[in-house]
PDB file of C-alpha atoms in Angstrom:
ATOM      1  CA  UNK A 940      21.471  -3.522  54.629  1.00 51.00           C
ATOM      2  CA  UNK A 941      18.951  -0.764  53.896  1.00 47.00           C
ATOM      3  CA  UNK A 942      21.290   0.748  51.299  1.00 47.00           C
ATOM      4  CA  UNK A 943      21.791  -2.650  49.623  1.00 57.00           C
ATOM      5  CA  UNK A 944      18.052  -3.315  49.435  1.00 59.00           C
ATOM      6  CA  UNK A 945      17.384   0.153  48.062  1.00 59.00           C
ATOM      7  CA  UNK A 946      20.088  -0.266  45.414  1.00 53.00           C
ATOM      8  CA  UNK A 947      18.571  -3.591  44.367  1.00 56.00           C
ATOM      9  CA  UNK A 948      15.162  -1.938  44.100  1.00 55.00           C
ATOM     10  CA  UNK A 949      16.527   0.868  41.926  1.00 51.00           C
ATOM     11  CA  UNK A 950      18.296  -1.608  39.659  1.00 54.00           C
ATOM     12  CA  UNK A 951      15.109  -3.672  39.375  1.00 57.00           C
ATOM     13  CA  UNK A 952      13.044  -0.566  38.526  1.00 52.00           C
ATOM     14  CA  UNK A 953      15.546   0.517  35.876  1.00 48.00           C
ATOM     15  CA  UNK A 954      15.453  -2.967  34.396  1.00 50.00           C
ATOM     16  CA  UNK A 955      11.659  -2.971  34.314  1.00 47.00           C
ATOM     17  CA  UNK A 956      11.597   0.439  32.600  1.00 49.00           C
ATOM     18  CA  UNK A 957      14.077  -0.778  29.966  1.00 47.00           C
ATOM     19  CA  UNK A 958      12.089  -4.001  29.510  1.00 45.00           C
ATOM     20  CA  UNK A 959       8.888  -1.971  29.119  1.00 48.00           C
ATOM     21  CA  UNK A 960      10.516   0.154  26.416  1.00 47.00           C
ATOM     22  CA  UNK A 961      11.689  -2.950  24.568  1.00 46.00           C
ATOM     23  CA  UNK A 962       8.220  -4.511  24.795  1.00 50.00           C
ATOM     24  CA  UNK A 963       6.618  -1.446  23.231  1.00 61.00           C
ATOM     25  CA  UNK A 964       9.308  -0.926  20.587  1.00 76.00           C
ATOM     26  CA  UNK A 965       8.173  -1.369  17.003  1.00 88.00           C
ATOM     27  CA  UNK A 966       9.689  -1.561  13.543  1.00 96.00           C
ATOM     28  CA  UNK A 967       7.845   1.283  11.831  1.00 98.00           C
ATOM     29  CA  UNK A 968       7.815   1.850   8.075  1.00 98.00           C
ATOM     30  CA  UNK A 969       8.042   5.522   7.106  1.00 98.00           C
ATOM     31  CA  UNK A 970       7.279   6.794   3.591  1.00 98.00           C
ATOM     32  CA  UNK A 971       8.664  10.014   2.173  1.00 97.00           C
ATOM     33  CA  UNK A 972       9.535  11.801  -1.045  1.00 93.00           C
ATOM     34  CA  UNK A 973      12.623  10.607  -2.891  1.00 91.00           C
ATOM     35  CA  UNK A 974      13.774  14.074  -4.034  1.00 84.00           C
ATOM     36  CA  UNK A 975      12.853  16.475  -1.219  1.00 86.00           C
ATOM     37  CA  UNK A 976      16.316  17.763  -0.396  1.00 83.00           C
ATOM     38  CA  UNK A 977      17.164  18.547   2.394  1.00 87.00           C
ATOM     39  CA  UNK A 978      14.298  16.739   4.137  1.00 91.00           C
ATOM     40  CA  UNK A 979      14.312  13.334   2.404  1.00 93.00           C
ATOM     41  CA  UNK A 980      16.097  12.179  -0.725  1.00 91.00           C
ATOM     42  CA  UNK A 981      17.933   9.203  -2.165  1.00 91.00           C
ATOM     43  CA  UNK A 982      21.721   9.289  -2.045  1.00 91.00           C
ATOM     44  CA  UNK A 983      23.102   6.451  -4.185  1.00 92.00           C
ATOM     45  CA  UNK A 984      19.820   4.647  -3.646  1.00 93.00           C
ATOM     46  CA  UNK A 985      19.811   5.020   0.143  1.00 96.00           C
ATOM     47  CA  UNK A 986      17.496   7.263   2.229  1.00 96.00           C
ATOM     48  CA  UNK A 987      19.203  10.461   3.338  1.00 95.00           C
ATOM     49  CA  UNK A 988      18.349  13.903   4.625  1.00 94.00           C
ATOM     50  CA  UNK A 989      17.662  15.818   7.796  1.00 95.00           C
ATOM     51  CA  UNK A 990      14.494  13.867   8.663  1.00 97.00           C
ATOM     52  CA  UNK A 991      16.057  10.355   8.503  1.00 98.00           C
ATOM     53  CA  UNK A 992      18.930  11.760  10.599  1.00 97.00           C
ATOM     54  CA  UNK A 993      16.517  13.156  13.204  1.00 98.00           C
ATOM     55  CA  UNK A 994      14.597   9.878  13.298  1.00 98.00           C
ATOM     56  CA  UNK A 995      17.808   7.898  13.809  1.00 98.00           C
ATOM     57  CA  UNK A 996      18.522  10.025  16.886  1.00 97.00           C
ATOM     58  CA  UNK A 997      14.929   9.766  18.170  1.00 98.00           C
ATOM     59  CA  UNK A 998      15.071   5.984  17.760  1.00 98.00           C
ATOM     60  CA  UNK A 999      17.628   5.868  20.578  1.00 96.00           C
ATOM     61  CA  UNK A1000      15.005   7.257  22.961  1.00 97.00           C
ATOM     62  CA  UNK A1001      11.856   5.533  21.741  1.00 97.00           C
ATOM     63  CA  UNK A1002      13.345   2.114  21.049  1.00 96.00           C
ATOM     64  CA  UNK A1003      11.397   2.100  17.791  1.00 97.00           C
ATOM     65  CA  UNK A1004      13.162   1.388  14.500  1.00 97.00           C
ATOM     66  CA  UNK A1005      12.165   3.670  11.616  1.00 98.00           C
ATOM     67  CA  UNK A1006      12.608   2.096   8.189  1.00 98.00           C
ATOM     68  CA  UNK A1007      12.412   4.706   5.428  1.00 98.00           C
ATOM     69  CA  UNK A1008      10.948   4.001   2.004  1.00 98.00           C
ATOM     70  CA  UNK A1009      11.429   7.024  -0.262  1.00 97.00           C
ATOM     71  CA  UNK A1010       9.286   7.121  -3.388  1.00 96.00           C
ATOM     72  CA  UNK A1011       7.796   9.610  -5.869  1.00 91.00           C
ATOM     73  CA  UNK A1012       5.596  11.817  -3.710  1.00 91.00           C
ATOM     74  CA  UNK A1013       2.167  10.783  -5.028  1.00 91.00           C
ATOM     75  CA  UNK A1014       3.012   7.113  -4.529  1.00 95.00           C
ATOM     76  CA  UNK A1015       4.366   7.773  -1.025  1.00 96.00           C
ATOM     77  CA  UNK A1016       1.071   9.432  -0.087  1.00 96.00           C
ATOM     78  CA  UNK A1017      -0.925   6.550  -1.577  1.00 96.00           C
ATOM     79  CA  UNK A1018       1.055   3.962   0.403  1.00 98.00           C
ATOM     80  CA  UNK A1019       0.565   5.874   3.648  1.00 98.00           C
ATOM     81  CA  UNK A1020      -3.150   6.399   2.974  1.00 97.00           C
ATOM     82  CA  UNK A1021      -3.544   2.619   2.696  1.00 97.00           C
ATOM     83  CA  UNK A1022      -2.032   2.227   6.158  1.00 97.00           C
ATOM     84  CA  UNK A1023       1.216   0.637   4.996  1.00 98.00           C
ATOM     85  CA  UNK A1024       3.324   3.052   7.053  1.00 98.00           C
ATOM     86  CA  UNK A1025       3.720   6.598   8.269  1.00 98.00           C
ATOM     87  CA  UNK A1026       4.622   9.550   6.100  1.00 98.00           C
ATOM     88  CA  UNK A1027       7.015  12.464   6.647  1.00 98.00           C
ATOM     89  CA  UNK A1028       7.482  15.907   5.085  1.00 93.00           C
ATOM     90  CA  UNK A1029       3.697  16.074   5.453  1.00 94.00           C
ATOM     91  CA  UNK A1030       1.950  19.431   5.688  1.00 91.00           C
ATOM     92  CA  UNK A1031      -0.945  19.701   8.118  1.00 92.00           C
ATOM     93  CA  UNK A1032      -4.214  20.935   6.635  1.00 89.00           C
ATOM     94  CA  UNK A1033      -7.881  20.524   7.518  1.00 89.00           C
ATOM     95  CA  UNK A1034      -8.564  17.726   5.014  1.00 91.00           C
ATOM     96  CA  UNK A1035      -5.567  15.625   6.043  1.00 94.00           C
ATOM     97  CA  UNK A1036      -6.388  16.068   9.738  1.00 95.00           C
ATOM     98  CA  UNK A1037      -9.606  14.117   9.118  1.00 96.00           C
ATOM     99  CA  UNK A1038      -7.685  11.055   7.964  1.00 97.00           C
ATOM    100  CA  UNK A1039      -4.305  11.199   9.696  1.00 98.00           C
ATOM    101  CA  UNK A1040      -2.900  11.443  13.224  1.00 98.00           C
ATOM    102  CA  UNK A1041      -0.087  14.011  13.279  1.00 98.00           C
ATOM    103  CA  UNK A1042       3.054  14.335  15.362  1.00 98.00           C
ATOM    104  CA  UNK A1043       4.538  17.466  16.810  1.00 97.00           C
ATOM    105  CA  UNK A1044       6.199  19.532  14.023  1.00 97.00           C
ATOM    106  CA  UNK A1045       9.475  17.911  13.021  1.00 97.00           C
ATOM    107  CA  UNK A1046      11.188  20.390  10.690  1.00 95.00           C
ATOM    108  CA  UNK A1047      10.512  23.813   9.188  1.00 90.00           C
ATOM    109  CA  UNK A1048      11.107  24.151   5.464  1.00 85.00           C
ATOM    110  CA  UNK A1049      11.197  27.393   3.509  1.00 84.00           C
ATOM    111  CA  UNK A1050       9.219  26.845   0.324  1.00 89.00           C
ATOM    112  CA  UNK A1051      10.715  29.010  -2.413  1.00 91.00           C
ATOM    113  CA  UNK A1052       9.225  30.482  -5.580  1.00 96.00           C
ATOM    114  CA  UNK A1053      11.570  30.222  -8.563  1.00 97.00           C
ATOM    115  CA  UNK A1054      11.100  32.426 -11.643  1.00 98.00           C
ATOM    116  CA  UNK A1055      13.088  33.559 -14.673  1.00 98.00           C
ATOM    117  CA  UNK A1056      14.893  36.830 -14.015  1.00 97.00           C
ATOM    118  CA  UNK A1057      13.275  38.510 -17.006  1.00 97.00           C
ATOM    119  CA  UNK A1058       9.828  37.614 -15.630  1.00 96.00           C
ATOM    120  CA  UNK A1059      10.474  38.474 -11.995  1.00 97.00           C
ATOM    121  CA  UNK A1060       7.761  40.092  -9.899  1.00 97.00           C
ATOM    122  CA  UNK A1061       7.153  41.180  -6.324  1.00 96.00           C
ATOM    123  CA  UNK A1062       5.639  38.467  -4.128  1.00 97.00           C
ATOM    124  CA  UNK A1063       4.131  39.487  -0.793  1.00 96.00           C
ATOM    125  CA  UNK A1064       0.799  37.673  -0.521  1.00 95.00           C
ATOM    126  CA  UNK A1065      -0.857  34.678  -2.132  1.00 96.00           C
ATOM    127  CA  UNK A1066      -2.944  37.028  -4.282  1.00 97.00           C
ATOM    128  CA  UNK A1067       0.246  37.915  -6.183  1.00 98.00           C
ATOM    129  CA  UNK A1068       0.061  34.450  -7.777  1.00 98.00           C
ATOM    130  CA  UNK A1069      -3.462  34.921  -9.113  1.00 97.00           C
ATOM    131  CA  UNK A1070      -3.663  34.067 -12.818  1.00 97.00           C
ATOM    132  CA  UNK A1071      -0.167  32.568 -12.920  1.00 98.00           C
ATOM    133  CA  UNK A1072       0.728  29.000 -13.895  1.00 98.00           C
ATOM    134  CA  UNK A1073       2.514  27.483 -10.916  1.00 98.00           C
ATOM    135  CA  UNK A1074       4.431  24.210 -11.070  1.00 97.00           C
ATOM    136  CA  UNK A1075       4.650  21.999  -7.983  1.00 94.00           C
ATOM    137  CA  UNK A1076       4.807  18.303  -7.021  1.00 89.00           C
ATOM    138  CA  UNK A1077       1.760  16.149  -7.674  1.00 88.00           C
ATOM    139  CA  UNK A1078      -0.107  15.455  -4.442  1.00 85.00           C
ATOM    140  CA  UNK A1079       1.491  18.317  -2.504  1.00 86.00           C
ATOM    141  CA  UNK A1080      -0.298  20.718  -0.192  1.00 87.00           C
ATOM    142  CA  UNK A1081       0.978  24.163   0.730  1.00 89.00           C
ATOM    143  CA  UNK A1082      -1.664  25.018   3.268  1.00 85.00           C
ATOM    144  CA  UNK A1083      -5.423  25.509   3.142  1.00 88.00           C
ATOM    145  CA  UNK A1084      -5.251  28.978   1.555  1.00 92.00           C
ATOM    146  CA  UNK A1085      -3.004  27.841  -1.317  1.00 94.00           C
ATOM    147  CA  UNK A1086      -5.051  24.677  -1.879  1.00 92.00           C
ATOM    148  CA  UNK A1087      -8.250  26.730  -2.007  1.00 95.00           C
ATOM    149  CA  UNK A1088      -6.732  29.156  -4.538  1.00 97.00           C
ATOM    150  CA  UNK A1089      -5.835  26.192  -6.764  1.00 96.00           C
ATOM    151  CA  UNK A1090      -9.273  24.614  -6.363  1.00 95.00           C
ATOM    152  CA  UNK A1091     -10.941  27.919  -7.258  1.00 96.00           C
ATOM    153  CA  UNK A1092      -8.683  28.336 -10.332  1.00 96.00           C
ATOM    154  CA  UNK A1093      -7.164  31.562  -9.018  1.00 97.00           C
ATOM    155  CA  UNK A1094      -3.814  29.817  -9.270  1.00 98.00           C
ATOM    156  CA  UNK A1095      -3.360  27.607 -12.344  1.00 98.00           C
ATOM    157  CA  UNK A1096      -1.732  24.363 -11.221  1.00 97.00           C
ATOM    158  CA  UNK A1097       0.808  22.459 -13.311  1.00 97.00           C
ATOM    159  CA  UNK A1098       1.760  19.399 -11.276  1.00 94.00           C
ATOM    160  CA  UNK A1099       4.632  16.993 -11.896  1.00 91.00           C
ATOM    161  CA  UNK A1100       6.738  14.320 -10.253  1.00 84.00           C
ATOM    162  CA  UNK A1101      10.156  15.666 -11.185  1.00 84.00           C
ATOM    163  CA  UNK A1102      12.010  18.854 -10.251  1.00 88.00           C
ATOM    164  CA  UNK A1103      14.139  18.778 -13.414  1.00 91.00           C
ATOM    165  CA  UNK A1104      11.058  18.798 -15.646  1.00 93.00           C
ATOM    166  CA  UNK A1105       9.537  21.569 -13.491  1.00 95.00           C
ATOM    167  CA  UNK A1106      12.533  23.843 -14.010  1.00 96.00           C
ATOM    168  CA  UNK A1107      12.628  23.017 -17.724  1.00 97.00           C
ATOM    169  CA  UNK A1108       8.964  24.027 -18.007  1.00 97.00           C
ATOM    170  CA  UNK A1109       9.884  27.309 -16.351  1.00 97.00           C
ATOM    171  CA  UNK A1110      12.821  27.800 -18.713  1.00 97.00           C
ATOM    172  CA  UNK A1111      10.632  27.106 -21.761  1.00 95.00           C
ATOM    173  CA  UNK A1112       7.830  29.421 -20.592  1.00 96.00           C
ATOM    174  CA  UNK A1113       5.293  26.667 -19.956  1.00 97.00           C
ATOM    175  CA  UNK A1114       4.891  27.788 -16.345  1.00 98.00           C
ATOM    176  CA  UNK A1115       5.396  31.170 -14.659  1.00 98.00           C
ATOM    177  CA  UNK A1116       6.596  29.962 -11.263  1.00 98.00           C
ATOM    178  CA  UNK A1117       8.209  26.786  -9.953  1.00 97.00           C
ATOM    179  CA  UNK A1118       7.836  25.816  -6.296  1.00 95.00           C
ATOM    180  CA  UNK A1119      10.963  24.264  -4.778  1.00 88.00           C
ATOM    181  CA  UNK A1120      12.213  23.411  -1.305  1.00 75.00           C
ATOM    182  CA  UNK A1121      14.747  25.542   0.504  1.00 62.00           C
ATOM    183  CA  UNK A1122      17.849  23.972  -1.036  1.00 64.00           C
ATOM    184  CA  UNK A1123      16.679  21.917  -4.015  1.00 75.00           C
ATOM    185  CA  UNK A1124      17.696  24.314  -6.790  1.00 85.00           C
ATOM    186  CA  UNK A1125      21.467  24.058  -6.410  1.00 82.00           C
ATOM    187  CA  UNK A1126      21.374  20.265  -6.488  1.00 80.00           C
ATOM    188  CA  UNK A1127      18.856  19.992  -9.314  1.00 86.00           C
ATOM    189  CA  UNK A1128      20.510  22.283 -11.884  1.00 90.00           C
ATOM    190  CA  UNK A1129      23.809  20.379 -11.875  1.00 89.00           C
ATOM    191  CA  UNK A1130      22.036  17.160 -12.876  1.00 88.00           C
ATOM    192  CA  UNK A1131      20.880  18.447 -16.267  1.00 93.00           C
ATOM    193  CA  UNK A1132      23.035  20.091 -18.996  1.00 96.00           C
ATOM    194  CA  UNK A1133      20.261  22.428 -20.213  1.00 96.00           C
ATOM    195  CA  UNK A1134      19.494  23.702 -16.720  1.00 95.00           C
ATOM    196  CA  UNK A1135      23.164  24.094 -15.875  1.00 96.00           C
ATOM    197  CA  UNK A1136      23.795  26.098 -19.039  1.00 97.00           C
ATOM    198  CA  UNK A1137      20.937  28.448 -18.115  1.00 97.00           C
ATOM    199  CA  UNK A1138      21.537  28.529 -14.367  1.00 95.00           C
ATOM    200  CA  UNK A1139      21.980  32.302 -14.265  1.00 96.00           C
ATOM    201  CA  UNK A1140      18.556  32.915 -15.806  1.00 97.00           C
ATOM    202  CA  UNK A1141      16.772  31.623 -12.690  1.00 97.00           C
ATOM    203  CA  UNK A1142      15.924  33.659  -9.626  1.00 96.00           C
ATOM    204  CA  UNK A1143      14.403  32.767  -6.262  1.00 94.00           C
ATOM    205  CA  UNK A1144      11.958  35.425  -5.124  1.00 96.00           C
ATOM    206  CA  UNK A1145      13.088  36.990  -1.817  1.00 94.00           C
ATOM    207  CA  UNK A1146       9.925  36.158   0.110  1.00 94.00           C
ATOM    208  CA  UNK A1147       9.170  32.434   0.468  1.00 92.00           C
ATOM    209  CA  UNK A1148       5.731  31.080  -0.353  1.00 93.00           C
ATOM    210  CA  UNK A1149       5.623  29.911   3.243  1.00 87.00           C
ATOM    211  CA  UNK A1150       7.780  28.653   6.063  1.00 85.00           C
ATOM    212  CA  UNK A1151       6.227  25.259   6.228  1.00 82.00           C
ATOM    213  CA  UNK A1152       6.230  23.064   9.336  1.00 90.00           C
ATOM    214  CA  UNK A1153       6.453  19.426   8.309  1.00 94.00           C
ATOM    215  CA  UNK A1154       5.112  16.476  10.293  1.00 97.00           C
ATOM    216  CA  UNK A1155       5.144  12.738  10.745  1.00 98.00           C
ATOM    217  CA  UNK A1156       1.637  11.362  10.228  1.00 98.00           C
ATOM    218  CA  UNK A1157      -0.134   8.003  10.271  1.00 98.00           C
ATOM    219  CA  UNK A1158      -3.452   7.098   8.693  1.00 98.00           C
ATOM    220  CA  UNK A1159      -5.953   6.866  11.536  1.00 98.00           C
ATOM    221  CA  UNK A1160      -6.763   3.222  10.779  1.00 97.00           C
ATOM    222  CA  UNK A1161      -3.209   2.299  11.804  1.00 97.00           C
ATOM    223  CA  UNK A1162      -3.917   3.321  15.427  1.00 97.00           C
ATOM    224  CA  UNK A1163      -0.382   4.587  15.983  1.00 97.00           C
ATOM    225  CA  UNK A1164      -1.025   7.072  18.769  1.00 97.00           C
ATOM    226  CA  UNK A1165       1.179   5.208  21.310  1.00 96.00           C
ATOM    227  CA  UNK A1166       4.108   5.317  18.852  1.00 97.00           C
ATOM    228  CA  UNK A1167       3.377   8.997  18.177  1.00 98.00           C
ATOM    229  CA  UNK A1168       3.416   9.717  21.906  1.00 97.00           C
ATOM    230  CA  UNK A1169       6.853   8.116  22.242  1.00 97.00           C
ATOM    231  CA  UNK A1170       8.051  10.009  19.179  1.00 98.00           C
ATOM    232  CA  UNK A1171       6.687  13.344  20.389  1.00 98.00           C
ATOM    233  CA  UNK A1172       8.238  13.001  23.834  1.00 98.00           C
ATOM    234  CA  UNK A1173      11.670  12.441  22.323  1.00 98.00           C
ATOM    235  CA  UNK A1174      11.257  15.119  19.639  1.00 98.00           C
ATOM    236  CA  UNK A1175      10.208  17.812  22.127  1.00 98.00           C
ATOM    237  CA  UNK A1176      13.231  17.073  24.321  1.00 97.00           C
ATOM    238  CA  UNK A1177      15.548  16.983  21.303  1.00 97.00           C
ATOM    239  CA  UNK A1178      14.331  20.356  19.994  1.00 96.00           C
ATOM    240  CA  UNK A1179      15.190  21.944  23.335  1.00 95.00           C
ATOM    241  CA  UNK A1180      18.790  20.787  23.000  1.00 94.00           C
ATOM    242  CA  UNK A1181      21.661  21.932  20.816  1.00 95.00           C
ATOM    243  CA  UNK A1182      21.712  18.490  19.226  1.00 96.00           C
ATOM    244  CA  UNK A1183      18.605  19.214  17.145  1.00 96.00           C
ATOM    245  CA  UNK A1184      20.190  22.307  15.569  1.00 95.00           C
ATOM    246  CA  UNK A1185      23.436  20.412  15.022  1.00 96.00           C
ATOM    247  CA  UNK A1186      21.643  17.693  13.062  1.00 96.00           C
ATOM    248  CA  UNK A1187      19.676  20.202  10.969  1.00 93.00           C
ATOM    249  CA  UNK A1188      22.764  22.295  10.212  1.00 90.00           C
ATOM    250  CA  UNK A1189      24.489  19.275   8.637  1.00 89.00           C
ATOM    251  CA  UNK A1190      21.975  19.479   5.792  1.00 83.00           C
ATOM    252  CA  UNK A1191      21.845  23.252   5.386  1.00 71.00           C
ATOM    253  CA  UNK A1192      23.251  24.610   2.127  1.00 58.00           C
TER     254      UNK A1192
END
């Protein structure tokens, strides 16, 4: 009799825990860049990449549904700033921390510097970019030190919304350096005949600009800390398992 009552109690507790998770579950809109391979990108019009894959796995733990809307980066930031949803592939810096609540780090991306072989140089510190014209996505941040160098005109910024145009500017000598994600180059060059024909003229500098931890963030006015707590709990557990590395490796090139 005691065993039967205890079993009933355990079943009831498990049911209450499951019910509690369902009650707190939300359908959460997540904004991201539409051409940030391997993190987030559109594949035949559908969201793809390592981050949507990680979120799909985390959804099983949190009970939350994450609906991705991938847009040009500046627009994605604007939508998130208005509180229409969260944003991923987001770098943490002092200014953003004033306006956004951040998750635990989700994914580490190596940010590469692409140059023409004939104009190659040694890159070891940020000062090596002083006086150079550097192309990168409009609205992007690469840490407080980089942002300050741009603001102080030590680095001459040439922003854009398209990786193809960025590499073409590099090819035509309009910029000295193009900033790309860890695996964007190989996918981008095959989409444009001019870039493909000149593929061998490009070179990625050996040292990355930075190894950039990326985050999920919500504008503070959304008051999403409970959802972030659920997300963080699942993410921390996932990163301790082999499953996290298995998901990430699917998108490594």
